[in-house]
């Protein structure tokens, strides 16, 4: 198979790094950008967003039946109640994995993703291979992630084509009834909330 | 537009690069991201306009470029379209002409972060308008797609699905990208049987869900 084209090509790195630097200098010189805003927005995404937010949502849903019901009915409001909100999270729908249904999320057209609860997407989520294949052969793709879905399970693939962003509520692992919310959250992975891992 | 970005269902891209699980690998990627987020305010441009600019990158470049390089290139395109820069300036990083600064004020760090944290909902009240389709109804995705930005993937066109839910009125991406937004339209969650889309190679019980605006759909 051809190699994947979405990763960095080292010989080009210097070229694009210079090009972006020139753009930044030009934008500051022209007064279109406040340099402090550039630093602030990167810091915001790195510090305030990320999968730990989503993991806290999942742990709360596993621990609190009322919250789980609310989360599945109005994901945006339930997630906002935990302090997670913002761009690419204005409209979030939470889909629940069960014994019968496995959900997996993609954006075939670009890279739509629920930023407030998962942060910015990882490179593989934006890759041509994932975007092209997970809708057509989801089970083969999930196997590449190490997840084998039983033949009788209903696989639902969600393509983020409009303004709603999708978030998967994984199944709570067996034998975790004694764990605290923090301990439960530590079990949850980013891929589990995309649907490419069990938890 | 029927661009390379619309790659759902294509063959030939190989295995998933599951090991590439970071967000940023280089400092310039962070700068490219941050430039897009800040310039969206001062140029200004909407996310859909930025997406459309990415879609118009030539297909061979689209496949070869790093994700954040595409973000930076799209920003350059939008700056050129707004006549805020010229090609020479982009090459050198040195300004050769002044812009009307009061028309393009830079966003401050505080404003940007607080607005980002708050988000900007894209819904509109129904205003007594009647949705054309109802839950349970079978609809067909229209075949037509023009040269502009659209959020109908090619693989769904002409296919039949079932309306799961009317999601309400949302700003219409096609109009926003064309600069004629928000032009809100009802948006529906449509479920397609996997075999309707992919034939017998798909599992019988599997399905796909897409959110599609009303102008994309017609009655079966």
mmCIF file of C-alpha atoms in Angstrom:
data_model
loop_
_atom_site.group_PDB
_atom_site.id
_atom_site.type_symbol
_atom_site.label_atom_id
_atom_site.label_comp_id
_atom_site.label_asym_id
_atom_site.label_seq_id
_atom_site.Cartn_x
_atom_site.Cartn_y
_atom_site.Cartn_z
ATOM 1 C CA UNK A 1 0.000 0.000 0.000
ATOM 2 C CA UNK A 2 1.169 3.562 -0.529
ATOM 3 C CA UNK A 3 2.542 5.290 2.523
ATOM 4 C CA UNK A 4 0.343 7.704 4.409
ATOM 5 C CA UNK A 5 0.552 11.264 3.129
ATOM 6 C CA UNK A 6 -0.727 13.140 6.122
ATOM 7 C CA UNK A 7 2.388 13.064 8.245
ATOM 8 C CA UNK A 8 5.322 15.446 8.189
ATOM 9 C CA UNK A 9 7.906 15.226 5.483
ATOM 10 C CA UNK A 10 11.108 16.334 7.123
ATOM 11 C CA UNK A 11 12.696 17.979 4.049
ATOM 12 C CA UNK A 12 9.702 20.310 3.843
ATOM 13 C CA UNK A 13 9.664 21.198 7.510
ATOM 14 C CA UNK A 14 12.168 23.968 7.231
ATOM 15 C CA UNK A 15 10.221 25.448 4.333
ATOM 16 C CA UNK A 16 6.875 25.580 6.057
ATOM 17 C CA UNK A 17 8.387 26.639 9.378
ATOM 18 C CA UNK A 18 9.918 29.634 7.604
ATOM 19 C CA UNK A 19 6.711 30.353 5.731
ATOM 20 C CA UNK A 20 4.668 30.421 8.934
ATOM 21 C CA UNK A 21 7.280 32.596 10.630
ATOM 22 C CA UNK A 22 7.115 35.065 7.734
ATOM 23 C CA UNK A 23 3.332 35.091 7.982
ATOM 24 C CA UNK A 24 3.457 35.767 11.717
ATOM 25 C CA UNK A 25 5.957 38.602 11.318
ATOM 26 C CA UNK A 26 3.919 40.132 8.527
ATOM 27 C CA UNK A 27 0.686 39.937 10.497
ATOM 28 C CA UNK A 28 2.265 41.633 13.504
ATOM 29 C CA UNK A 29 3.883 44.312 11.338
ATOM 30 C CA UNK A 30 0.540 44.998 9.654
ATOM 31 C CA UNK A 31 -1.237 45.208 12.976
ATOM 32 C CA UNK A 32 -3.599 42.322 12.198
ATOM 33 C CA UNK A 33 -2.445 40.178 15.097
ATOM 34 C CA UNK A 34 -1.595 40.895 18.713
ATOM 35 C CA UNK A 35 1.366 38.586 19.514
ATOM 36 C CA UNK A 36 0.065 38.053 23.042
ATOM 37 C CA UNK A 37 -3.134 36.616 21.601
ATOM 38 C CA UNK A 38 -1.135 34.012 19.649
ATOM 39 C CA UNK A 39 0.548 32.756 22.802
ATOM 40 C CA UNK A 40 -2.669 32.947 24.822
ATOM 41 C CA UNK A 41 -4.747 30.815 22.476
ATOM 42 C CA UNK A 42 -2.178 28.016 22.266
ATOM 43 C CA UNK A 43 -1.818 28.075 26.042
ATOM 44 C CA UNK A 44 -5.591 27.979 26.438
ATOM 45 C CA UNK A 45 -5.963 24.823 24.320
ATOM 46 C CA UNK A 46 -3.002 23.115 25.939
ATOM 47 C CA UNK A 47 -4.027 23.916 29.528
ATOM 48 C CA UNK A 48 -7.813 24.083 29.565
ATOM 49 C CA UNK A 49 -8.918 21.530 26.993
ATOM 50 C CA UNK A 50 -7.993 17.914 26.424
ATOM 51 C CA UNK A 51 -9.176 14.357 27.020
ATOM 52 C CA UNK A 52 -8.961 14.689 30.804
ATOM 53 C CA UNK A 53 -12.060 16.915 30.554
ATOM 54 C CA UNK A 54 -13.908 14.244 28.625
ATOM 55 C CA UNK A 55 -12.708 11.550 31.022
ATOM 56 C CA UNK A 56 -14.213 13.507 33.932
ATOM 57 C CA UNK A 57 -17.530 13.637 32.057
ATOM 58 C CA UNK A 58 -17.451 9.882 31.446
ATOM 59 C CA UNK A 59 -16.546 9.092 35.063
ATOM 60 C CA UNK A 60 -19.401 11.256 36.319
ATOM 61 C CA UNK A 61 -21.843 9.578 33.928
ATOM 62 C CA UNK A 62 -20.721 6.159 35.152
ATOM 63 C CA UNK A 63 -21.137 7.228 38.792
ATOM 64 C CA UNK A 64 -24.312 9.290 38.661
ATOM 65 C CA UNK A 65 -27.418 7.895 36.921
ATOM 66 C CA UNK A 66 -29.188 11.256 36.817
ATOM 67 C CA UNK A 67 -26.190 12.902 35.221
ATOM 68 C CA UNK A 68 -25.892 10.062 32.696
ATOM 69 C CA UNK A 69 -29.539 10.480 31.687
ATOM 70 C CA UNK A 70 -29.065 14.247 31.318
ATOM 71 C CA UNK A 71 -25.810 13.794 29.373
ATOM 72 C CA UNK A 72 -27.470 11.491 26.852
ATOM 73 C CA UNK A 73 -30.497 13.762 26.510
ATOM 74 C CA UNK A 74 -28.735 17.147 26.393
ATOM 75 C CA UNK A 75 -25.005 16.587 26.123
ATOM 76 C CA UNK A 76 -24.157 20.258 25.691
ATOM 77 C CA UNK A 77 -25.909 21.375 28.893
ATOM 78 C CA UNK A 78 -24.626 18.482 30.999
ATOM 79 C CA UNK A 79 -21.060 19.063 29.785
ATOM 80 C CA UNK A 80 -21.361 22.833 30.328
ATOM 81 C CA UNK A 81 -22.451 22.150 33.921
ATOM 82 C CA UNK A 82 -18.984 20.700 34.531
ATOM 83 C CA UNK A 83 -17.345 23.879 33.248
ATOM 84 C CA UNK A 84 -16.446 22.601 29.786
ATOM 85 C CA UNK A 85 -17.610 24.817 26.937
ATOM 86 C CA UNK A 86 -16.328 26.778 23.975
ATOM 87 C CA UNK A 87 -15.580 26.704 20.279
ATOM 88 C CA UNK A 88 -16.365 23.386 18.611
ATOM 89 C CA UNK A 89 -18.342 22.416 21.683
ATOM 90 C CA UNK A 90 -21.406 24.607 21.290
ATOM 91 C CA UNK A 91 -23.520 21.623 20.271
ATOM 92 C CA UNK A 92 -22.385 18.236 21.586
ATOM 93 C CA UNK A 93 -24.325 14.999 21.242
ATOM 94 C CA UNK A 94 -23.213 12.082 23.410
ATOM 95 C CA UNK A 95 -23.662 8.568 22.044
ATOM 96 C CA UNK A 96 -23.560 5.607 24.388
ATOM 97 C CA UNK A 97 -21.804 2.321 23.750
ATOM 98 C CA UNK A 98 -23.766 -0.698 25.011
ATOM 99 C CA UNK A 99 -23.637 -4.465 24.694
ATOM 100 C CA UNK A 100 -25.564 -4.081 21.433
ATOM 101 C CA UNK A 101 -24.195 -0.873 19.895
ATOM 102 C CA UNK A 102 -20.675 0.417 19.275
ATOM 103 C CA UNK A 103 -20.297 4.034 18.150
ATOM 104 C CA UNK A 104 -17.321 5.562 16.383
ATOM 105 C CA UNK A 105 -16.859 9.181 15.276
ATOM 106 C CA UNK A 106 -15.147 10.712 12.235
ATOM 107 C CA UNK A 107 -15.142 13.869 10.147
ATOM 108 C CA UNK A 108 -14.650 12.727 6.556
ATOM 109 C CA UNK A 109 -14.648 16.259 5.122
ATOM 110 C CA UNK A 110 -12.158 17.918 7.468
ATOM 111 C CA UNK A 111 -11.391 17.393 11.159
ATOM 112 C CA UNK A 112 -14.487 18.337 13.236
ATOM 113 C CA UNK A 113 -14.039 17.218 16.829
ATOM 114 C CA UNK A 114 -15.414 18.258 20.264
ATOM 115 C CA UNK A 115 -12.560 20.561 21.332
ATOM 116 C CA UNK A 116 -13.679 21.495 24.874
ATOM 117 C CA UNK A 117 -13.915 17.879 26.024
ATOM 118 C CA UNK A 118 -11.210 16.211 23.914
ATOM 119 C CA UNK A 119 -8.863 19.067 22.987
ATOM 120 C CA UNK A 120 -7.594 19.386 19.426
ATOM 121 C CA UNK A 121 -7.646 16.149 17.416
ATOM 122 C CA UNK A 122 -4.620 13.843 17.134
ATOM 123 C CA UNK A 123 -2.884 13.442 13.785
ATOM 124 C CA UNK A 124 -4.377 10.022 13.037
ATOM 125 C CA UNK A 125 -7.932 11.406 13.341
ATOM 126 C CA UNK A 126 -7.103 13.886 10.558
ATOM 127 C CA UNK A 127 -5.328 11.309 8.364
ATOM 128 C CA UNK A 128 -6.599 10.399 4.922
ATOM 129 C CA UNK A 129 -6.589 6.740 5.941
ATOM 130 C CA UNK A 130 -8.929 7.225 8.903
ATOM 131 C CA UNK A 131 -11.249 9.649 7.130
ATOM 132 C CA UNK A 132 -11.576 7.470 4.041
ATOM 133 C CA UNK A 133 -11.799 4.065 5.654
ATOM 134 C CA UNK A 134 -13.635 4.172 8.985
ATOM 135 C CA UNK A 135 -16.985 4.831 7.329
ATOM 136 C CA UNK A 136 -16.594 2.022 4.816
ATOM 137 C CA UNK A 137 -14.848 -0.691 6.797
ATOM 138 C CA UNK A 138 -15.245 0.351 10.441
ATOM 139 C CA UNK A 139 -14.572 -3.113 11.819
ATOM 140 C CA UNK A 140 -11.255 -3.467 9.967
ATOM 141 C CA UNK A 141 -10.220 0.006 11.129
ATOM 142 C CA UNK A 142 -11.144 -0.750 14.738
ATOM 143 C CA UNK A 143 -9.068 -3.934 14.534
ATOM 144 C CA UNK A 144 -6.065 -1.774 13.561
ATOM 145 C CA UNK A 145 -6.630 0.093 16.815
ATOM 146 C CA UNK A 146 -6.668 -3.257 18.643
ATOM 147 C CA UNK A 147 -10.426 -3.313 19.142
ATOM 148 C CA UNK A 148 -12.380 -6.320 17.899
ATOM 149 C CA UNK A 149 -16.118 -5.681 17.793
ATOM 150 C CA UNK A 150 -18.304 -8.818 18.025
ATOM 151 C CA UNK A 151 -19.974 -9.797 14.760
ATOM 152 C CA UNK A 152 -23.469 -9.314 16.178
ATOM 153 C CA UNK A 153 -22.793 -5.785 17.482
ATOM 154 C CA UNK A 154 -24.429 -2.895 15.615
ATOM 155 C CA UNK A 155 -21.637 -0.519 14.585
ATOM 156 C CA UNK A 156 -22.808 3.075 14.164
ATOM 157 C CA UNK A 157 -20.418 5.480 12.449
ATOM 158 C CA UNK A 158 -21.063 9.190 13.013
ATOM 159 C CA UNK A 159 -19.747 11.524 10.312
ATOM 160 C CA UNK A 160 -19.533 15.054 11.763
ATOM 161 C CA UNK A 161 -20.970 16.780 8.697
ATOM 162 C CA UNK A 162 -22.727 19.795 10.256
ATOM 163 C CA UNK A 163 -22.430 21.781 13.513
ATOM 164 C CA UNK A 164 -22.985 19.054 16.110
ATOM 165 C CA UNK A 165 -19.905 17.395 17.541
ATOM 166 C CA UNK A 166 -20.032 13.785 18.724
ATOM 167 C CA UNK A 167 -18.658 12.260 21.898
ATOM 168 C CA UNK A 168 -18.764 8.555 22.780
ATOM 169 C CA UNK A 169 -19.700 7.400 26.287
ATOM 170 C CA UNK A 170 -17.791 4.111 26.600
ATOM 171 C CA UNK A 171 -19.070 1.118 28.562
ATOM 172 C CA UNK A 172 -17.952 1.031 32.175
ATOM 173 C CA UNK A 173 -15.435 -1.765 32.638
ATOM 174 C CA UNK A 174 -16.356 -4.737 34.818
ATOM 175 C CA UNK A 175 -15.093 -4.796 38.369
ATOM 176 C CA UNK A 176 -14.883 -1.024 38.839
ATOM 177 C CA UNK A 177 -17.755 -0.543 41.299
ATOM 178 C CA UNK A 178 -15.484 0.400 44.172
ATOM 179 C CA UNK A 179 -13.612 3.100 42.277
ATOM 180 C CA UNK A 180 -13.944 6.825 42.901
ATOM 181 C CA UNK A 181 -14.716 9.297 40.119
ATOM 182 C CA UNK A 182 -11.037 10.213 39.858
ATOM 183 C CA UNK A 183 -10.020 6.570 39.655
ATOM 184 C CA UNK A 184 -12.655 5.917 36.990
ATOM 185 C CA UNK A 185 -11.553 8.954 34.975
ATOM 186 C CA UNK A 186 -8.006 7.587 34.953
ATOM 187 C CA UNK A 187 -9.283 4.510 33.073
ATOM 188 C CA UNK A 188 -10.795 6.534 30.229
ATOM 189 C CA UNK A 189 -8.724 7.180 27.098
ATOM 190 C CA UNK A 190 -9.177 9.730 24.340
ATOM 191 C CA UNK A 191 -9.679 6.944 21.805
ATOM 192 C CA UNK A 192 -12.421 5.483 24.010
ATOM 193 C CA UNK A 193 -14.331 8.757 23.641
ATOM 194 C CA UNK A 194 -13.877 8.722 19.841
ATOM 195 C CA UNK A 195 -14.893 5.081 19.665
ATOM 196 C CA UNK A 196 -11.572 3.595 18.536
ATOM 197 C CA UNK A 197 -10.935 1.980 21.925
ATOM 198 C CA UNK A 198 -13.260 0.112 24.289
ATOM 199 C CA UNK A 199 -12.667 2.549 27.174
ATOM 200 C CA UNK B 1 -17.146 21.194 -4.455
ATOM 201 C CA UNK B 2 -16.036 17.741 -5.551
ATOM 202 C CA UNK B 3 -12.594 18.082 -4.024
ATOM 203 C CA UNK B 4 -9.957 15.738 -2.685
ATOM 204 C CA UNK B 5 -11.029 16.680 0.870
ATOM 205 C CA UNK B 6 -14.222 14.680 0.316
ATOM 206 C CA UNK B 7 -12.398 11.378 0.792
ATOM 207 C CA UNK B 8 -14.952 9.290 2.672
ATOM 208 C CA UNK B 9 -15.018 5.789 1.174
ATOM 209 C CA UNK B 10 -11.937 6.191 -1.049
ATOM 210 C CA UNK B 11 -9.506 3.310 -1.336
ATOM 211 C CA UNK B 12 -5.736 3.363 -1.306
ATOM 212 C CA UNK B 13 -4.698 5.361 1.761
ATOM 213 C CA UNK B 14 -3.302 2.385 3.622
ATOM 214 C CA UNK B 15 -3.367 1.553 7.298
ATOM 215 C CA UNK B 16 -4.369 4.049 9.972
ATOM 216 C CA UNK B 17 -1.309 5.815 11.447
ATOM 217 C CA UNK B 18 -2.483 4.978 14.965
ATOM 218 C CA UNK B 19 0.933 5.820 16.414
ATOM 219 C CA UNK B 20 0.534 9.471 15.305
ATOM 220 C CA UNK B 21 -1.454 10.402 18.374
ATOM 221 C CA UNK B 22 -0.126 13.879 19.161
ATOM 222 C CA UNK B 23 -1.743 17.233 18.377
ATOM 223 C CA UNK B 24 1.381 19.307 17.667
ATOM 224 C CA UNK B 25 4.826 17.964 16.781
ATOM 225 C CA UNK B 26 6.472 21.265 15.855
ATOM 226 C CA UNK B 27 6.368 24.803 17.152
ATOM 227 C CA UNK B 28 5.376 26.176 13.730
ATOM 228 C CA UNK B 29 2.193 24.064 13.851
ATOM 229 C CA UNK B 30 1.135 25.867 17.024
ATOM 230 C CA UNK B 31 1.876 29.211 15.390
ATOM 231 C CA UNK B 32 -0.112 28.278 12.273
ATOM 232 C CA UNK B 33 -3.073 27.228 14.411
ATOM 233 C CA UNK B 34 -2.892 30.389 16.516
ATOM 234 C CA UNK B 35 -2.643 32.618 13.437
ATOM 235 C CA UNK B 36 -5.835 31.116 12.038
ATOM 236 C CA UNK B 37 -7.646 31.573 15.361
ATOM 237 C CA UNK B 38 -6.613 35.223 15.730
ATOM 238 C CA UNK B 39 -6.930 36.294 12.083
ATOM 239 C CA UNK B 40 -10.473 34.915 12.003
ATOM 240 C CA UNK B 41 -11.278 38.033 14.054
ATOM 241 C CA UNK B 42 -9.309 40.732 12.279
ATOM 242 C CA UNK B 43 -9.661 39.754 8.606
ATOM 243 C CA UNK B 44 -12.373 38.509 9.503
ATOM 244 C CA UNK B 45 -13.392 35.045 8.291
ATOM 245 C CA UNK B 46 -15.674 32.232 9.467
ATOM 246 C CA UNK B 47 -14.626 28.628 10.038
ATOM 247 C CA UNK B 48 -16.547 27.609 6.910
ATOM 248 C CA UNK B 49 -14.626 30.138 4.812
ATOM 249 C CA UNK B 50 -11.363 28.739 6.183
ATOM 250 C CA UNK B 51 -12.529 25.180 5.419
ATOM 251 C CA UNK B 52 -13.442 26.193 1.871
ATOM 252 C CA UNK B 53 -10.016 27.757 1.370
ATOM 253 C CA UNK B 54 -8.428 24.475 2.494
ATOM 254 C CA UNK B 55 -10.640 22.534 0.084
ATOM 255 C CA UNK B 56 -9.383 24.669 -2.799
ATOM 256 C CA UNK B 57 -5.754 23.662 -2.258
ATOM 257 C CA UNK B 58 -4.724 21.648 -5.337
ATOM 258 C CA UNK B 59 -5.348 17.926 -4.723
ATOM 259 C CA UNK B 60 -1.700 16.878 -4.941
ATOM 260 C CA UNK B 61 -0.692 19.569 -2.450
ATOM 261 C CA UNK B 62 -3.659 18.713 -0.231
ATOM 262 C CA UNK B 63 -2.426 15.133 0.100
ATOM 263 C CA UNK B 64 1.225 16.063 0.515
ATOM 264 C CA UNK B 65 0.917 18.927 3.004
ATOM 265 C CA UNK B 66 0.892 18.678 6.752
ATOM 266 C CA UNK B 67 -2.501 19.476 8.275
ATOM 267 C CA UNK B 68 -1.349 22.773 9.788
ATOM 268 C CA UNK B 69 0.420 23.758 6.580
ATOM 269 C CA UNK B 70 -3.003 23.590 4.952
ATOM 270 C CA UNK B 71 -4.357 25.819 7.721
ATOM 271 C CA UNK B 72 -1.595 28.367 7.054
ATOM 272 C CA UNK B 73 -2.035 28.249 3.275
ATOM 273 C CA UNK B 74 -5.782 28.774 3.658
ATOM 274 C CA UNK B 75 -5.156 31.787 5.887
ATOM 275 C CA UNK B 76 -2.831 33.223 3.226
ATOM 276 C CA UNK B 77 -5.557 32.717 0.618
ATOM 277 C CA UNK B 78 -8.120 34.525 2.767
ATOM 278 C CA UNK B 79 -5.686 37.402 3.395
ATOM 279 C CA UNK B 80 -5.048 37.725 -0.348
ATOM 280 C CA UNK B 81 -8.788 37.647 -1.097
ATOM 281 C CA UNK B 82 -9.346 40.400 1.477
ATOM 282 C CA UNK B 83 -6.500 42.367 -0.186
ATOM 283 C CA UNK B 84 -4.736 42.726 3.131
ATOM 284 C CA UNK B 85 -1.462 41.304 1.789
ATOM 285 C CA UNK B 86 0.200 40.606 -1.534
ATOM 286 C CA UNK B 87 2.296 37.671 -2.700
ATOM 287 C CA UNK B 88 5.610 39.449 -2.190
ATOM 288 C CA UNK B 89 4.765 40.303 1.401
ATOM 289 C CA UNK B 90 3.913 36.681 2.122
ATOM 290 C CA UNK B 91 7.282 35.577 0.717
ATOM 291 C CA UNK B 92 9.375 38.088 2.638
ATOM 292 C CA UNK B 93 7.339 38.724 5.776
ATOM 293 C CA UNK B 94 7.969 42.439 5.173
ATOM 294 C CA UNK B 95 5.016 44.810 4.666
ATOM 295 C CA UNK B 96 5.041 46.960 1.520
ATOM 296 C CA UNK B 97 1.666 48.669 1.922
ATOM 297 C CA UNK B 98 -0.511 49.788 4.793
ATOM 298 C CA UNK B 99 -4.018 48.563 5.509
ATOM 299 C CA UNK B 100 -6.956 50.449 7.001
ATOM 300 C CA UNK B 101 -6.202 49.425 10.547
ATOM 301 C CA UNK B 102 -9.528 50.475 12.090
ATOM 302 C CA UNK B 103 -11.389 48.102 9.784
ATOM 303 C CA UNK B 104 -9.283 45.136 10.937
ATOM 304 C CA UNK B 105 -8.582 45.502 14.642
ATOM 305 C CA UNK B 106 -6.469 42.721 16.139
ATOM 306 C CA UNK B 107 -8.186 40.624 18.791
ATOM 307 C CA UNK B 108 -6.705 40.940 22.275
ATOM 308 C CA UNK B 109 -5.584 37.887 24.223
ATOM 309 C CA UNK B 110 -8.348 38.384 26.795
ATOM 310 C CA UNK B 111 -11.131 38.788 24.255
ATOM 311 C CA UNK B 112 -9.943 35.802 22.241
ATOM 312 C CA UNK B 113 -9.649 33.438 25.189
ATOM 313 C CA UNK B 114 -12.919 34.463 26.820
ATOM 314 C CA UNK B 115 -14.816 34.198 23.515
ATOM 315 C CA UNK B 116 -13.214 30.839 22.768
ATOM 316 C CA UNK B 117 -14.166 29.575 26.210
ATOM 317 C CA UNK B 118 -17.739 30.802 25.758
ATOM 318 C CA UNK B 119 -18.242 29.477 22.229
ATOM 319 C CA UNK B 120 -20.714 30.839 19.712
ATOM 320 C CA UNK B 121 -23.893 28.784 19.295
ATOM 321 C CA UNK B 122 -24.963 28.284 15.689
ATOM 322 C CA UNK B 123 -28.668 27.652 16.260
ATOM 323 C CA UNK B 124 -31.624 29.893 15.427
ATOM 324 C CA UNK B 125 -35.248 29.771 16.594
ATOM 325 C CA UNK B 126 -37.706 27.975 14.317
ATOM 326 C CA UNK B 127 -39.719 31.221 14.024
ATOM 327 C CA UNK B 128 -42.861 29.291 13.149
ATOM 328 C CA UNK B 129 -41.249 27.839 10.024
ATOM 329 C CA UNK B 130 -42.377 24.361 9.099
ATOM 330 C CA UNK B 131 -39.698 21.717 8.620
ATOM 331 C CA UNK B 132 -40.029 19.880 5.307
ATOM 332 C CA UNK B 133 -39.260 16.461 6.786
ATOM 333 C CA UNK B 134 -40.323 14.499 9.865
ATOM 334 C CA UNK B 135 -38.727 11.783 11.974
ATOM 335 C CA UNK B 136 -39.223 8.342 10.455
ATOM 336 C CA UNK B 137 -39.550 9.688 6.931
ATOM 337 C CA UNK B 138 -37.349 8.232 4.188
ATOM 338 C CA UNK B 139 -35.504 10.939 2.281
ATOM 339 C CA UNK B 140 -32.990 11.008 -0.541
ATOM 340 C CA UNK B 141 -29.845 13.106 -0.656
ATOM 341 C CA UNK B 142 -29.880 15.326 -3.744
ATOM 342 C CA UNK B 143 -27.369 14.583 -6.480
ATOM 343 C CA UNK B 144 -26.539 18.210 -7.130
ATOM 344 C CA UNK B 145 -23.445 19.815 -5.692
ATOM 345 C CA UNK B 146 -22.008 23.023 -7.074
ATOM 346 C CA UNK B 147 -18.556 24.550 -7.061
ATOM 347 C CA UNK B 148 -18.910 26.058 -3.612
ATOM 348 C CA UNK B 149 -18.442 24.740 -0.096
ATOM 349 C CA UNK B 150 -20.917 22.107 0.998
ATOM 350 C CA UNK B 151 -21.192 19.601 3.805
ATOM 351 C CA UNK B 152 -22.764 16.783 1.804
ATOM 352 C CA UNK B 153 -20.175 14.073 1.393
ATOM 353 C CA UNK B 154 -20.049 12.577 -2.077
ATOM 354 C CA UNK B 155 -20.664 9.048 -0.771
ATOM 355 C CA UNK B 156 -24.126 10.039 0.487
ATOM 356 C CA UNK B 157 -25.426 11.723 -2.648
ATOM 357 C CA UNK B 158 -28.403 10.041 -4.242
ATOM 358 C CA UNK B 159 -28.705 7.626 -1.317
ATOM 359 C CA UNK B 160 -31.783 7.032 0.776
ATOM 360 C CA UNK B 161 -31.823 7.377 4.527
ATOM 361 C CA UNK B 162 -34.297 7.726 7.350
ATOM 362 C CA UNK B 163 -34.838 10.922 9.320
ATOM 363 C CA UNK B 164 -33.955 10.206 12.953
ATOM 364 C CA UNK B 165 -34.464 13.713 14.313
ATOM 365 C CA UNK B 166 -35.022 17.307 13.316
ATOM 366 C CA UNK B 167 -32.090 19.002 15.083
ATOM 367 C CA UNK B 168 -33.466 22.523 14.674
ATOM 368 C CA UNK B 169 -32.287 25.469 12.601
ATOM 369 C CA UNK B 170 -28.561 25.995 12.240
ATOM 370 C CA UNK B 171 -26.538 28.497 10.274
ATOM 371 C CA UNK B 172 -26.067 27.014 6.814
ATOM 372 C CA UNK B 173 -22.425 26.181 6.093
ATOM 373 C CA UNK B 174 -22.798 26.556 2.320
ATOM 374 C CA UNK B 175 -24.069 30.127 2.747
ATOM 375 C CA UNK B 176 -21.578 31.060 5.463
ATOM 376 C CA UNK B 177 -18.664 29.941 3.269
ATOM 377 C CA UNK B 178 -20.074 31.928 0.348
ATOM 378 C CA UNK B 179 -20.327 35.072 2.490
ATOM 379 C CA UNK B 180 -24.140 35.074 2.363
ATOM 380 C CA UNK B 181 -24.750 33.545 5.789
ATOM 381 C CA UNK B 182 -26.053 32.731 8.249
ATOM 382 C CA UNK B 183 -29.169 31.821 6.189
ATOM 383 C CA UNK B 184 -30.299 29.309 8.855
ATOM 384 C CA UNK B 185 -31.891 26.054 7.699
ATOM 385 C CA UNK B 186 -33.343 23.068 9.461
ATOM 386 C CA UNK B 187 -30.785 20.323 9.926
ATOM 387 C CA UNK B 188 -31.690 16.642 10.281
ATOM 388 C CA UNK B 189 -29.947 13.585 11.635
ATOM 389 C CA UNK B 190 -30.235 10.974 8.884
ATOM 390 C CA UNK B 191 -29.439 7.298 9.347
ATOM 391 C CA UNK B 192 -28.246 5.280 6.369
ATOM 392 C CA UNK B 193 -27.937 1.516 6.362
ATOM 393 C CA UNK B 194 -24.300 0.653 5.743
ATOM 394 C CA UNK B 195 -25.334 -1.618 2.856
ATOM 395 C CA UNK B 196 -27.191 1.270 1.197
ATOM 396 C CA UNK B 197 -23.873 3.102 1.033
ATOM 397 C CA UNK B 198 -21.344 0.315 0.581
ATOM 398 C CA UNK B 199 -23.222 -2.692 -0.736
ATOM 399 C CA UNK B 200 -22.828 -6.262 0.371
ATOM 400 C CA UNK B 201 -19.318 -5.740 1.761
ATOM 401 C CA UNK B 202 -20.888 -3.935 4.737
ATOM 402 C CA UNK B 203 -22.400 -5.724 7.747
ATOM 403 C CA UNK B 204 -26.146 -5.951 7.535
ATOM 404 C CA UNK B 205 -26.838 -4.390 10.939
ATOM 405 C CA UNK B 206 -24.338 -1.513 10.691
ATOM 406 C CA UNK B 207 -25.330 2.040 9.913
ATOM 407 C CA UNK B 208 -24.035 5.583 9.443
ATOM 408 C CA UNK B 209 -25.405 8.815 10.801
ATOM 409 C CA UNK B 210 -24.995 12.185 9.132
ATOM 410 C CA UNK B 211 -26.356 15.615 9.972
ATOM 411 C CA UNK B 212 -27.690 17.151 6.761
ATOM 412 C CA UNK B 213 -29.287 20.537 6.131
ATOM 413 C CA UNK B 214 -32.726 20.649 4.521
ATOM 414 C CA UNK B 215 -31.564 21.987 1.113
ATOM 415 C CA UNK B 216 -29.483 18.808 0.677
ATOM 416 C CA UNK B 217 -32.542 16.544 0.908
ATOM 417 C CA UNK B 218 -35.622 15.649 -1.097
ATOM 418 C CA UNK B 219 -38.625 13.427 -0.452
ATOM 419 C CA UNK B 220 -38.225 9.871 -1.616
#
